[in-house]
């Protein structure tokens, strides 16, 4: 249904891509084996653009009618998918996405405020940094000194991003912007305050 909605041709004839509707599911703490409907069963209406795979899961990249922005949905959490007779919207928002870095930013760092961040790593972590940030035209690497390099990239800054950085301990440090470094420090203080 999703592929059919996105199709630009149908039976060899031009086809205008359509919107779809669905209910979206989430897990429930009272029964982790059963998913329940998000937003009390509200209908999601989106303009589908691209199917993606990440870590063994399929996702739909779509323009959300309610949020008026691009969103990513797990296909296996979509229920009662229907193609509706409304032309797809959001072409401008979709064309603004750099697909080369999109999955790295969104799947690896989760949702947050996108910021241009410079991070210092120890040299042995270069492969890890390239796997995470890629080598696209907007990602820059430079040697800092004999033991360190700095990567500058657009990142979805969030608690999950800070949690990812925590995994490297003292081998990584946010260089700029100062606001991201201060938020990271506040994140660490908040966690240490629990113990």
Coordinates of C-alpha atoms in Angstrom, one line a residue:
X1 CA 0.0 0.0 0.0
X2 CA 2.8 2.4 0.9
X3 CA 4.7 1.7 -2.3
X4 CA 1.5 2.1 -4.3
X5 CA 0.8 5.5 -2.6
X6 CA 4.3 6.7 -3.5
X7 CA 4.3 5.4 -7.1
X8 CA 4.7 8.0 -9.8
X9 CA 3.4 5.4 -12.4
X10 CA 0.6 2.9 -12.1
X11 CA 0.0 0.3 -14.8
X12 CA 2.4 2.2 -17.1
X13 CA 0.4 5.5 -16.7
X14 CA 1.4 8.6 -14.7
X15 CA 0.2 8.5 -11.1
X16 CA 0.1 11.3 -8.6
X17 CA 1.5 10.1 -5.3
X18 CA -1.1 10.0 -2.5
X19 CA -1.3 10.4 1.2
X20 CA -1.9 7.5 3.6
X21 CA -3.5 7.2 7.0
X22 CA -2.7 4.7 9.8
X23 CA -2.8 4.1 13.5
X24 CA 0.6 4.0 15.2
X25 CA 1.5 1.6 18.0
X26 CA 3.7 1.7 21.1
X27 CA 4.5 -0.7 23.9
X28 CA 2.7 -0.7 27.2
X29 CA 4.6 -1.1 30.5
X30 CA 1.7 -3.3 31.8
X31 CA 2.2 -5.9 29.0
X32 CA 5.5 -5.5 27.1
X33 CA 4.4 -8.2 24.6
X34 CA 1.4 -6.2 23.4
X35 CA 1.4 -2.9 21.6
X36 CA -1.3 -0.3 22.0
X37 CA -2.4 2.6 19.8
X38 CA -0.6 5.9 20.3
X39 CA -2.6 9.1 20.8
X40 CA -5.6 7.0 22.0
X41 CA -6.1 5.6 18.5
X42 CA -5.8 8.8 16.6
X43 CA -5.4 8.6 12.9
X44 CA -2.1 9.7 11.5
X45 CA -2.2 11.3 8.0
X46 CA 1.1 11.5 6.1
X47 CA 2.6 12.0 2.7
X48 CA 5.0 9.0 2.2
X49 CA 8.3 9.7 0.5
X50 CA 10.9 6.9 1.2
X51 CA 11.2 3.5 2.8
X52 CA 14.4 3.1 4.8
X53 CA 16.1 0.2 6.7
X54 CA 18.1 0.6 9.8
X55 CA 19.3 -2.0 12.2
X56 CA 17.0 -4.6 10.8
X57 CA 13.9 -2.4 11.0
X58 CA 11.9 -0.8 8.1
X59 CA 10.9 2.8 8.4
X60 CA 8.8 5.3 6.4
X61 CA 10.1 8.8 5.9
X62 CA 7.0 10.9 5.4
X63 CA 5.6 14.5 5.7
X64 CA 3.3 14.6 8.6
X65 CA 0.0 16.6 8.2
X66 CA -0.3 17.4 11.9
X67 CA 3.4 18.4 12.5
X68 CA 3.9 19.9 9.0
X69 CA 7.4 18.4 9.0
X70 CA 9.2 15.3 7.9
X71 CA 8.9 12.4 10.4
X72 CA 10.1 8.8 10.5
X73 CA 7.7 5.9 11.4
X74 CA 8.5 2.2 12.0
X75 CA 6.6 0.2 9.5
X76 CA 5.9 -2.7 11.9
X77 CA 4.2 -0.2 14.3
X78 CA 1.8 1.0 11.6
X79 CA -1.7 -0.5 11.7
X80 CA -4.7 -0.1 9.4
X81 CA -2.7 1.5 6.6
X82 CA -5.0 3.1 4.0
X83 CA -4.2 5.1 0.8
X84 CA -6.5 8.1 0.6
X85 CA -7.5 10.3 -2.3
X86 CA -5.4 13.3 -1.4
X87 CA -2.3 14.3 -3.3
X88 CA 1.0 14.1 -1.4
X89 CA 2.4 17.2 0.2
X90 CA 5.8 18.2 1.6
X91 CA 7.9 18.0 -1.5
X92 CA 9.9 21.0 -0.5
X93 CA 10.6 19.6 3.0
X94 CA 11.7 16.2 1.5
X95 CA 14.0 17.8 -1.1
X96 CA 15.7 19.8 1.7
X97 CA 16.9 16.5 3.3
X98 CA 20.4 15.3 2.7
X99 CA 19.7 11.6 2.6
X100 CA 23.4 10.8 2.9
X101 CA 23.5 12.2 6.5
X102 CA 19.8 11.8 7.4
X103 CA 19.9 8.3 8.7
X104 CA 23.1 8.9 10.6
X105 CA 21.6 11.9 12.3
X106 CA 18.2 10.6 13.0
X107 CA 18.7 6.8 13.6
X108 CA 22.0 7.2 15.5
X109 CA 21.3 10.3 17.5
X110 CA 17.5 10.2 17.8
X111 CA 15.4 13.4 17.6
X112 CA 16.6 16.7 18.9
X113 CA 17.6 20.2 17.9
X114 CA 20.0 20.1 14.9
X115 CA 23.2 22.0 15.6
X116 CA 26.6 22.2 14.0
X117 CA 28.9 20.6 16.6
X118 CA 32.7 20.1 16.7
X119 CA 33.8 17.1 18.8
X120 CA 37.4 16.1 19.7
X121 CA 38.2 12.4 19.6
X122 CA 41.4 10.4 20.3
X123 CA 42.9 9.2 17.0
X124 CA 42.0 5.5 17.4
X125 CA 38.3 6.5 17.3
X126 CA 38.5 7.8 13.7
X127 CA 36.8 4.8 12.2
X128 CA 34.0 5.1 14.8
X129 CA 33.5 8.8 14.0
X130 CA 33.3 8.1 10.3
X131 CA 30.8 5.3 10.8
X132 CA 28.7 7.7 12.8
X133 CA 29.0 11.0 10.9
X134 CA 30.0 9.8 7.4
X135 CA 32.2 11.7 5.0
X136 CA 29.6 13.9 3.3
X137 CA 30.2 17.4 1.9
X138 CA 29.1 19.0 5.2
X139 CA 31.2 16.8 7.5
X140 CA 34.8 18.0 8.2
X141 CA 37.7 16.2 9.9
X142 CA 41.0 17.8 11.0
X143 CA 43.9 16.8 13.1
X144 CA 44.0 18.6 16.5
X145 CA 47.3 17.5 17.8
X146 CA 49.4 14.3 17.7
X147 CA 46.8 12.3 19.7
X148 CA 43.5 13.9 18.7
X149 CA 41.3 14.9 15.7
X150 CA 38.2 17.0 15.5
X151 CA 35.0 16.3 13.5
X152 CA 32.5 19.0 12.7
X153 CA 29.1 17.9 11.6
X154 CA 25.4 18.6 11.9
X155 CA 24.0 16.6 14.8
X156 CA 20.5 16.1 16.4
X157 CA 21.5 17.3 19.9
X158 CA 19.6 15.4 22.5
X159 CA 20.0 13.3 25.7
X160 CA 20.5 10.3 23.5
X161 CA 23.4 12.0 21.7
X162 CA 24.9 12.9 25.0
X163 CA 24.5 9.3 26.2
X164 CA 26.3 8.1 23.1
X165 CA 29.2 10.5 23.9
X166 CA 29.3 9.2 27.5
X167 CA 30.2 5.8 26.2
X168 CA 33.6 7.2 25.2
X169 CA 34.4 8.7 28.6
X170 CA 37.4 10.9 28.6
X171 CA 38.3 10.0 25.0
X172 CA 35.9 12.5 23.6
X173 CA 35.1 16.2 24.2
X174 CA 32.6 18.7 22.7
X175 CA 34.6 21.7 21.5
X176 CA 31.8 23.9 20.1
X177 CA 29.3 25.4 20.4
X178 CA 29.8 26.3 24.0
X179 CA 26.0 25.9 24.6
X180 CA 26.2 22.2 23.6
X181 CA 29.2 21.6 25.9
X182 CA 27.3 23.3 28.8
X183 CA 24.2 21.2 28.1
X184 CA 26.4 18.1 28.1
X185 CA 27.8 19.1 31.5
X186 CA 24.3 19.7 32.8
X187 CA 23.3 16.3 31.5
X188 CA 26.2 14.7 33.4
X189 CA 25.4 16.6 36.6
X190 CA 21.8 15.5 36.4
X191 CA 22.8 11.9 36.2
X192 CA 25.4 12.1 38.9
X193 CA 22.9 13.8 41.1
X194 CA 20.8 10.6 41.2
X195 CA 23.6 8.7 43.1

